[in-house]
Coordinates of C-alpha atoms in Angstrom, one line a residue:
M1 CA -0.1 0.1 0.0
S2 CA 2.5 2.7 -1.0
A3 CA 1.5 6.3 -1.1
N4 CA 1.1 6.6 -4.9
A5 CA -1.3 3.7 -5.0
D6 CA -4.1 6.2 -3.5
G7 CA -5.6 6.5 -6.8
D8 CA -6.0 2.7 -7.3
W9 CA -7.8 2.0 -4.0
V10 CA -9.8 5.0 -4.5
A11 CA -10.9 3.7 -8.4
R12 CA -11.3 0.0 -6.9
S13 CA -13.4 0.8 -4.1
L14 CA -15.6 3.0 -6.2
R15 CA -15.9 0.0 -8.8
S16 CA -16.6 -2.6 -5.7
V17 CA -17.8 -0.9 -2.8
W18 CA -21.3 0.3 -2.5
H19 CA -20.9 3.0 0.2
P20 CA -23.3 3.7 2.9
C21 CA -25.6 6.8 3.3
T22 CA -24.3 8.1 0.2
Q23 CA -25.8 9.1 -3.4
M24 CA -22.7 7.4 -5.1
Q25 CA -22.9 9.5 -8.4
H26 CA -21.5 12.4 -5.9
H27 CA -18.3 10.6 -6.0
E28 CA -17.7 11.9 -9.4
T29 CA -17.1 15.3 -7.8
V30 CA -16.7 14.6 -4.4
P31 CA -13.3 12.9 -4.0
L32 CA -13.4 9.5 -1.9
I33 CA -10.5 9.4 0.5
A34 CA -8.7 6.2 1.0
V35 CA -7.7 5.9 4.8
S36 CA -4.4 4.2 5.2
H37 CA -4.2 4.3 9.1
G38 CA -5.3 6.2 12.0
R39 CA -3.6 7.4 15.3
G40 CA -5.3 9.3 17.9
P41 CA -7.6 11.5 16.9
W42 CA -6.3 11.4 13.2
L43 CA -6.8 9.6 10.3
Y44 CA -4.0 9.4 7.6
D45 CA -4.8 8.6 3.8
H46 CA -2.0 7.0 1.6
H47 CA -0.4 10.3 0.5
G48 CA 0.2 11.0 4.4
D49 CA -2.1 13.9 4.6
R50 CA -4.1 13.9 7.7
Y51 CA -7.6 14.4 8.8
L52 CA -9.0 15.4 12.5
D53 CA -11.7 12.9 13.1
A54 CA -14.2 15.5 14.7
I55 CA -17.2 13.4 14.5
S56 CA -15.7 10.3 15.9
S57 CA -15.9 8.2 12.7
W58 CA -19.8 8.5 12.9
W59 CA -19.8 8.9 16.6
V60 CA -18.4 5.7 17.4
N61 CA -15.0 6.5 18.4
L62 CA -14.2 7.6 22.1
F63 CA -10.4 7.3 22.7
G64 CA -8.8 7.9 19.7
H65 CA -7.8 5.4 16.7
A66 CA -5.4 2.5 17.4
N67 CA -5.7 3.0 21.2
Q68 CA -3.0 1.0 22.8
R69 CA -5.0 -0.1 25.8
I70 CA -8.0 -1.1 23.9
N71 CA -5.4 -2.9 21.5
G72 CA -3.8 -4.7 24.2
A73 CA -7.2 -6.1 25.4
L74 CA -8.3 -7.6 22.1
K75 CA -4.8 -8.9 21.2
E76 CA -4.8 -10.7 24.4
Q77 CA -8.7 -12.0 23.9
L78 CA -7.3 -13.2 20.5
D79 CA -5.3 -15.8 22.2
M80 CA -8.3 -17.2 24.2
L81 CA -11.5 -17.0 22.3
E82 CA -12.6 -15.2 19.0
H83 CA -16.4 -16.4 19.3
A84 CA -18.7 -18.7 20.5
M85 CA -22.3 -19.0 20.0
L86 CA -24.4 -17.7 23.1
A87 CA -27.2 -20.0 23.0
G88 CA -26.5 -22.8 25.4
F89 CA -23.1 -21.4 26.0
T90 CA -21.6 -18.2 28.0
H91 CA -18.2 -16.7 28.2
E92 CA -16.3 -14.2 30.5
P93 CA -16.6 -10.9 28.3
V94 CA -20.2 -11.0 27.9
I95 CA -20.7 -12.1 31.7
R96 CA -18.3 -9.1 32.9
L97 CA -19.7 -6.6 30.7
S98 CA -23.2 -7.5 31.3
E99 CA -22.6 -7.2 35.1
R100 CA -20.9 -4.1 34.7
L101 CA -23.3 -2.2 32.7
S102 CA -26.2 -3.1 34.9
A103 CA -24.2 -1.5 37.9
L104 CA -23.9 1.7 35.9
T105 CA -27.6 1.9 35.9
Q106 CA -27.8 1.3 39.8
H107 CA -28.9 -2.2 39.0
Q108 CA -32.4 -0.9 37.6
L109 CA -31.7 -2.5 34.0
G110 CA -30.1 -5.7 33.3
H111 CA -30.5 -8.8 31.6
A112 CA -28.5 -7.5 28.7
F113 CA -29.4 -8.7 25.1
Y114 CA -26.9 -8.4 22.6
A115 CA -26.7 -7.7 18.7
S116 CA -24.1 -5.9 16.2
D117 CA -25.5 -2.6 15.1
G118 CA -27.8 0.1 16.9
A119 CA -30.8 -0.6 14.4
S120 CA -30.7 -4.1 15.5
A121 CA -31.0 -3.1 19.2
V122 CA -34.2 -0.8 18.4
E123 CA -35.7 -3.8 16.8
I124 CA -35.1 -6.0 19.4
A125 CA -36.4 -3.4 22.3
L126 CA -39.6 -2.8 19.9
K127 CA -40.3 -6.4 19.6
M128 CA -39.6 -7.1 23.4
S129 CA -42.2 -4.4 24.3
F130 CA -44.7 -5.9 21.8
H131 CA -44.4 -9.6 23.1
A132 CA -44.0 -8.8 26.7
W133 CA -47.5 -6.9 26.7
R134 CA -48.9 -10.0 24.7
N135 CA -47.6 -12.4 27.3
A136 CA -49.3 -10.3 29.8
G137 CA -52.4 -10.4 28.0
H138 CA -52.5 -7.1 26.6
T139 CA -52.6 -8.1 23.0
D140 CA -54.1 -4.9 21.6
K141 CA -50.9 -3.1 22.4
Q142 CA -49.1 -2.8 19.2
E143 CA -48.3 0.5 18.4
F144 CA -45.4 2.6 19.0
V145 CA -44.7 6.3 19.4
C146 CA -42.0 8.6 18.3
L147 CA -41.0 12.1 18.1
K148 CA -41.2 14.3 15.3
G149 CA -37.9 14.1 13.5
S150 CA -36.5 11.3 15.4
Y151 CA -34.2 8.8 13.6
H152 CA -33.5 5.2 15.2
G153 CA -32.0 3.3 12.4
E154 CA -32.7 2.1 8.8
T155 CA -33.8 -1.5 9.1
I156 CA -37.8 -2.1 8.6
G157 CA -38.8 -1.8 12.3
A158 CA -36.3 0.7 13.2
L159 CA -37.6 3.2 10.2
A160 CA -41.0 2.6 11.3
V161 CA -40.0 4.8 14.4
T162 CA -38.2 7.1 12.4
D163 CA -39.3 10.4 11.2
V164 CA -36.7 11.7 8.6
A165 CA -38.4 11.5 5.2
L166 CA -34.9 11.1 3.3
F167 CA -34.5 7.8 4.9
K168 CA -38.0 6.8 5.4
D169 CA -40.2 7.8 2.4
A170 CA -39.0 5.5 -0.2
Y171 CA -39.9 2.5 1.9
G172 CA -43.3 3.6 3.3
P173 CA -45.3 0.6 1.8
L174 CA -42.9 -1.7 3.6
L175 CA -43.4 -0.1 7.1
R176 CA -46.1 -0.5 10.0
S177 CA -47.1 3.3 10.8
S178 CA -46.2 4.9 14.0
R179 CA -47.8 8.0 16.3
I180 CA -45.7 11.0 15.9
V181 CA -45.8 13.3 19.0
M182 CA -44.2 17.0 19.0
S183 CA -40.4 17.0 19.5
P184 CA -39.3 18.8 22.5
D185 CA -36.3 20.6 20.4
A186 CA -35.5 23.7 22.1
R187 CA -35.0 25.6 19.2
Q188 CA -38.9 25.9 18.9
A189 CA -39.2 28.2 21.8
A190 CA -41.5 31.2 21.0
E191 CA -40.4 34.8 22.2
G192 CA -40.3 34.4 26.2
E193 CA -40.1 30.8 26.2
T194 CA -37.4 28.4 27.7
A195 CA -36.5 25.3 27.0
Q196 CA -38.4 23.9 29.9
D197 CA -41.6 25.6 28.4
V198 CA -41.0 23.6 25.1
A199 CA -40.4 20.7 27.1
R200 CA -43.8 21.0 29.1
R201 CA -45.6 21.6 25.6
A202 CA -44.0 18.4 24.2
A203 CA -44.7 16.2 27.1
A204 CA -48.6 17.8 27.1
D205 CA -48.7 16.4 23.2
V206 CA -47.9 12.7 24.7
Q207 CA -50.2 13.3 27.3
K208 CA -53.3 13.9 25.1
L209 CA -52.1 10.8 23.1
F210 CA -51.8 8.5 25.9
E211 CA -55.1 9.6 27.2
E212 CA -56.6 8.4 24.0
K213 CA -54.8 5.5 22.9
A214 CA -52.7 4.2 25.8
S215 CA -54.5 0.9 25.5
T216 CA -53.2 0.4 21.9
I217 CA -49.7 1.7 22.6
A218 CA -46.9 -0.4 23.6
A219 CA -44.0 1.8 24.0
I220 CA -42.8 5.2 23.2
I221 CA -39.1 5.8 21.8
I222 CA -37.0 8.8 22.5
E223 CA -33.2 10.0 21.7
P224 CA -32.7 11.4 25.0
L225 CA -31.5 15.2 25.2
V226 CA -30.2 15.2 21.4
Q227 CA -32.1 14.0 18.4
C228 CA -28.7 13.8 16.5
A229 CA -29.6 12.7 12.8
T230 CA -32.5 15.5 12.7
G231 CA -29.8 18.4 13.1
M232 CA -28.8 17.6 16.5
A233 CA -31.9 18.9 18.1
M234 CA -31.5 19.2 21.9
H235 CA -33.9 19.6 24.9
D236 CA -34.2 20.1 28.3
P237 CA -34.1 16.9 30.9
L238 CA -37.4 17.6 32.2
Y239 CA -39.2 16.4 29.1
L240 CA -37.7 12.8 30.0
K241 CA -38.9 13.1 33.5
L242 CA -42.4 14.3 32.4
V243 CA -42.7 11.5 29.9
R244 CA -41.4 8.6 32.6
E245 CA -44.2 10.0 34.6
L246 CA -46.5 9.6 31.7
C247 CA -45.5 6.1 30.9
D248 CA -45.9 4.9 34.6
Q249 CA -49.7 6.5 34.7
H250 CA -50.8 5.2 31.6
G251 CA -48.9 1.6 31.1
V252 CA -46.8 2.4 28.1
H253 CA -43.2 1.3 27.9
L254 CA -40.3 3.8 27.6
V255 CA -37.4 3.0 25.2
L256 CA -34.3 5.2 25.3
D257 CA -32.3 5.0 22.3
E258 CA -29.0 5.9 23.8
I259 CA -27.0 4.6 20.6
A260 CA -25.5 7.9 20.0
V261 CA -25.7 10.0 23.0
G262 CA -24.9 7.2 25.6
C263 CA -21.1 6.6 26.8
G264 CA -20.8 10.0 28.1
R265 CA -21.4 11.9 24.7
T266 CA -24.1 14.5 26.8
G267 CA -21.9 14.6 30.0
T268 CA -23.1 11.6 32.0
F269 CA -22.5 8.2 30.9
F270 CA -26.3 7.6 30.3
A271 CA -27.8 10.7 28.9
C272 CA -31.3 9.9 30.8
E273 CA -29.4 10.3 34.3
Q274 CA -29.2 13.9 33.7
A275 CA -33.4 13.5 34.3
G276 CA -33.0 11.3 37.1
I277 CA -35.0 8.2 35.4
W278 CA -34.5 5.1 33.6
P279 CA -36.6 3.6 31.0
D280 CA -37.9 0.4 30.7
F281 CA -35.4 -0.4 27.7
L282 CA -32.1 1.2 27.0
C283 CA -30.4 0.6 23.8
L284 CA -26.8 1.0 23.4
S285 CA -24.1 0.6 20.5
K286 CA -21.7 3.1 18.7
G287 CA -19.2 4.3 21.4
I288 CA -19.8 1.3 23.9
S289 CA -16.9 -0.8 22.2
G290 CA -14.8 2.2 21.3
G291 CA -15.5 2.6 18.0
Y292 CA -13.6 -0.9 17.5
L293 CA -16.1 -3.6 16.7
P294 CA -19.7 -3.7 15.9
L295 CA -21.7 -4.3 19.3
S296 CA -25.0 -3.4 20.5
I297 CA -27.1 -4.1 23.8
V298 CA -30.3 -3.5 24.8
L299 CA -31.0 -3.4 28.9
A300 CA -34.2 -4.2 30.2
R301 CA -36.0 -4.1 33.4
E302 CA -36.6 -7.1 35.5
E303 CA -40.1 -7.3 34.9
I304 CA -39.7 -7.2 31.3
Y305 CA -37.4 -10.5 31.6
Q306 CA -39.9 -11.9 34.0
A307 CA -42.6 -11.5 31.3
F308 CA -40.7 -13.9 29.1
Y309 CA -39.6 -16.4 31.9
S310 CA -41.7 -19.7 31.3
A311 CA -41.6 -23.2 30.4
D312 CA -43.4 -22.3 27.3
V313 CA -41.0 -21.9 24.2
T314 CA -43.5 -19.7 22.7
R315 CA -43.2 -17.0 25.7
G316 CA -39.7 -16.5 25.1
F317 CA -37.7 -14.2 23.2
L318 CA -36.7 -16.3 20.3
H319 CA -34.4 -13.7 18.6
S320 CA -30.7 -14.0 17.6
H321 CA -27.8 -13.1 15.8
S322 CA -24.8 -15.2 14.7
Y323 CA -22.5 -12.9 16.5
T324 CA -24.5 -12.1 19.6
G325 CA -22.0 -11.4 22.4
N326 CA -19.0 -11.6 20.5
P327 CA -16.3 -11.8 23.1
L328 CA -14.0 -9.6 20.9
A329 CA -16.4 -7.0 20.9
C330 CA -17.5 -7.2 24.5
R331 CA -13.7 -7.3 25.5
A332 CA -13.2 -3.9 23.3
A333 CA -16.3 -2.8 25.4
L334 CA -14.7 -3.7 28.8
A335 CA -11.5 -2.0 28.0
T336 CA -13.5 0.9 27.1
L337 CA -15.2 1.3 30.4
D338 CA -11.8 0.6 32.2
I339 CA -10.5 3.8 30.4
F340 CA -13.6 5.4 31.6
E341 CA -13.0 4.4 35.0
E342 CA -9.1 4.8 35.4
D343 CA -8.9 8.3 33.6
H344 CA -12.0 10.0 35.4
V345 CA -13.2 10.7 31.8
L346 CA -16.5 12.1 32.5
A347 CA -14.4 14.8 34.7
A348 CA -12.1 15.3 32.2
N349 CA -14.4 15.9 29.5
K350 CA -16.2 18.7 31.4
V351 CA -12.8 20.7 31.6
R352 CA -12.3 19.7 27.8
A353 CA -15.6 20.7 26.8
D354 CA -15.6 24.2 28.5
K355 CA -12.3 24.9 26.4
L356 CA -13.6 23.9 23.3
T357 CA -16.9 26.0 23.8
K358 CA -14.8 28.9 24.5
A359 CA -12.7 28.4 21.5
L360 CA -15.7 28.0 19.4
A361 CA -17.1 31.2 20.5
P362 CA -16.2 33.5 17.3
L363 CA -18.4 30.6 15.4
A364 CA -21.2 30.6 17.8
N365 CA -21.3 34.5 17.6
H366 CA -20.8 34.6 13.6
E367 CA -23.6 36.6 11.9
R368 CA -24.4 33.7 9.4
I369 CA -24.9 31.2 12.4
T370 CA -27.8 30.6 14.5
N371 CA -29.0 28.3 17.4
A372 CA -25.5 27.7 18.7
R373 CA -25.8 25.0 21.2
Q374 CA -23.8 22.4 23.4
R375 CA -24.8 19.5 25.6
G376 CA -21.7 17.5 26.9
M377 CA -19.1 16.7 24.4
I378 CA -21.8 17.6 21.3
W379 CA -21.7 20.9 19.8
A380 CA -24.1 22.3 17.1
F381 CA -24.4 25.3 14.9
D382 CA -27.1 26.0 12.0
A383 CA -26.0 28.0 9.1
I384 CA -28.1 30.8 8.4
D385 CA -29.4 31.0 4.6
A386 CA -27.1 28.0 3.3
G387 CA -27.4 27.4 -0.1
P388 CA -28.2 24.1 -2.0
G389 CA -25.2 21.3 -1.5
F390 CA -24.0 23.3 1.7
S391 CA -23.1 20.0 3.6
R392 CA -21.1 18.4 0.4
R393 CA -19.3 21.8 -0.1
F394 CA -18.3 22.2 3.7
F395 CA -17.0 18.3 4.1
T396 CA -14.9 18.8 0.7
E397 CA -13.3 22.0 2.0
A398 CA -13.2 20.6 5.6
T399 CA -10.9 17.6 4.1
R400 CA -8.6 20.7 2.5
Q401 CA -8.2 21.9 6.0
E402 CA -7.3 18.7 7.7
L403 CA -10.7 18.1 9.3
L404 CA -13.3 15.3 9.0
L405 CA -16.8 17.3 9.5
R406 CA -20.0 16.1 7.8
P407 CA -22.7 18.7 8.3
I408 CA -26.4 17.4 8.6
G409 CA -28.1 19.7 6.2
N410 CA -27.1 23.2 7.3
T411 CA -26.3 21.9 10.8
I412 CA -22.4 21.9 11.6
Y413 CA -21.6 19.8 14.4
L414 CA -18.9 18.7 16.4
M415 CA -18.5 15.3 18.0
P416 CA -14.7 14.7 18.5
P417 CA -13.2 11.5 20.6
Y418 CA -12.5 12.4 24.4
I419 CA -8.9 12.8 23.8
L420 CA -8.3 16.2 22.3
N421 CA -5.2 18.4 23.9
D422 CA -5.4 22.0 24.1
E423 CA -3.3 22.6 20.9
E424 CA -6.0 20.1 19.0
I425 CA -8.7 21.9 20.7
D426 CA -7.7 25.4 19.3
G427 CA -7.0 24.0 16.0
L428 CA -10.4 22.4 15.5
A429 CA -12.3 25.7 16.4
A430 CA -9.9 27.8 14.3
R431 CA -10.2 25.6 11.3
T432 CA -14.0 25.1 11.5
L433 CA -14.8 28.7 11.4
S434 CA -12.0 28.7 8.4
V435 CA -14.2 26.0 6.7
F436 CA -17.3 27.8 7.4
E437 CA -16.6 31.3 6.0
T438 CA -14.7 29.7 3.1
T439 CA -18.1 27.9 2.3
I440 CA -20.3 30.5 2.5
A441 CA -18.2 33.0 0.6
G442 CA -18.3 30.5 -2.4
E443 CA -22.1 30.7 -2.3

C-alpha cells in the first residue's frame, strides 16, 4: 500500500464498494478518501495527509484510533477466544460486560441482550415491548410512538419509528405506521419561552395521545437530550422526567435510544441520568466498544425479563444474531469502560468541553450562524441561508483543511473523541470557523 497507490484504492473502491448513506454519483465530484491508518484523533490517507476526526467516525470513536489499551485487550482476547455461540454457552467477557453495565444503571436495568448494530438494538427493544405486553395478555398494545424528526435506524422496524423523510419515504409501503408526537427541540421556543417550556408543551402532546390511545400503545421511543440525525436537536432533561411519569401513569413502555448519546456524549455516562430516570429498555451501541467492533446491547427492567420467563417456549424471546455477544467486541467494551474509570473521563470531559466551547465562540457568534448549542461533548450550529449542497461543499473544504466534518443539512456539528489536547482543541475551533467562512463565501 504505497503512497502512490491511493488513486488505485479509490478507483477500486468505487468499482466494488457500495458506500453507506451516499448517492454514489456524487463521488464523480466529491473525492473519496482512502484511509491508510489512524492514530489518536487523526486519520491518515495514503499520501500522508491527515484529517482530525471531529465526528468520531460517525460518533463511535471515544478514545482515538489505534488506542493502545484497547488494542492490548483485543490482542489478549484473540489468544483466548474469538467467538462462541451464545445459545447454550456463555463466556467471561459477555458476563463481565453485562454485570458492569447493570451496575452503571444502579441495577435498575440488566439482563443484557446483544446484537451488532444500533438498528438491531432498536428492533430488539420494539419486539420485546410488543411481546412482553402479549405475554401479559394485553394483545391490543401493538403501536409505537416516536418524536417528530426522530431517527432510530434503517432496518424495517427501526424505520417505522423514524421520522426523517429522506431515509423513510421510499420504503413507506413496507413499514408499520407509528404515532408521531411533538419534538421537545428547544429551538422551537417562542419569544419569552425557555427550553423547559418547550419540554412541557411536548410532554402535553404525549399526555393527550396517551389519554386517548394508551390501551393500544406498547411503547414510546426517544433519543434522550439530543436527537442527532435530525440536526442535533437538543432538549431539556425535564421532558424525559415528564414522559417517564406519563408512561407509568398510562402503562406504556419507555424505550431510550442511547446509541449515539450514551457513553458520555452528553456529559453523563447515560443521557437519562440527567433527568434522574431510567427507562424500561435502554439501547446502546456506537461508542460502547470504543469504535472498534460492531456491538449493540439492550438493557431491560427485571419485570420485562420476567414476562418472558416460562416453561413455554413460545413465551420466550426467540431472537438471535450469529455474532450475539461476540467475545472480542465485549472485550473492547470492557477496555472502554476501564478507560472511563481509570482516567476519570467524565470529569476530564467537562474541562475539555469548556475549553472547546470557549474556542468556538467566534463561530457561535458569527452573523451567519444561529442556534449555537452544546450538550456535553456535542456542539451544533445552524447556518443561516445556506445554499443547496452546503453540506457537501463544507465537507470537501473541511478535508482541505485537515478536518473530517460532515454537516447534517445546514447544521454543522462536532462530536470529537475524548482525547483532544489544548492544541488540537484550538486548531479544531479555528479551522471549523475557517471552513465555514470559505464555504459560505463561495455561495
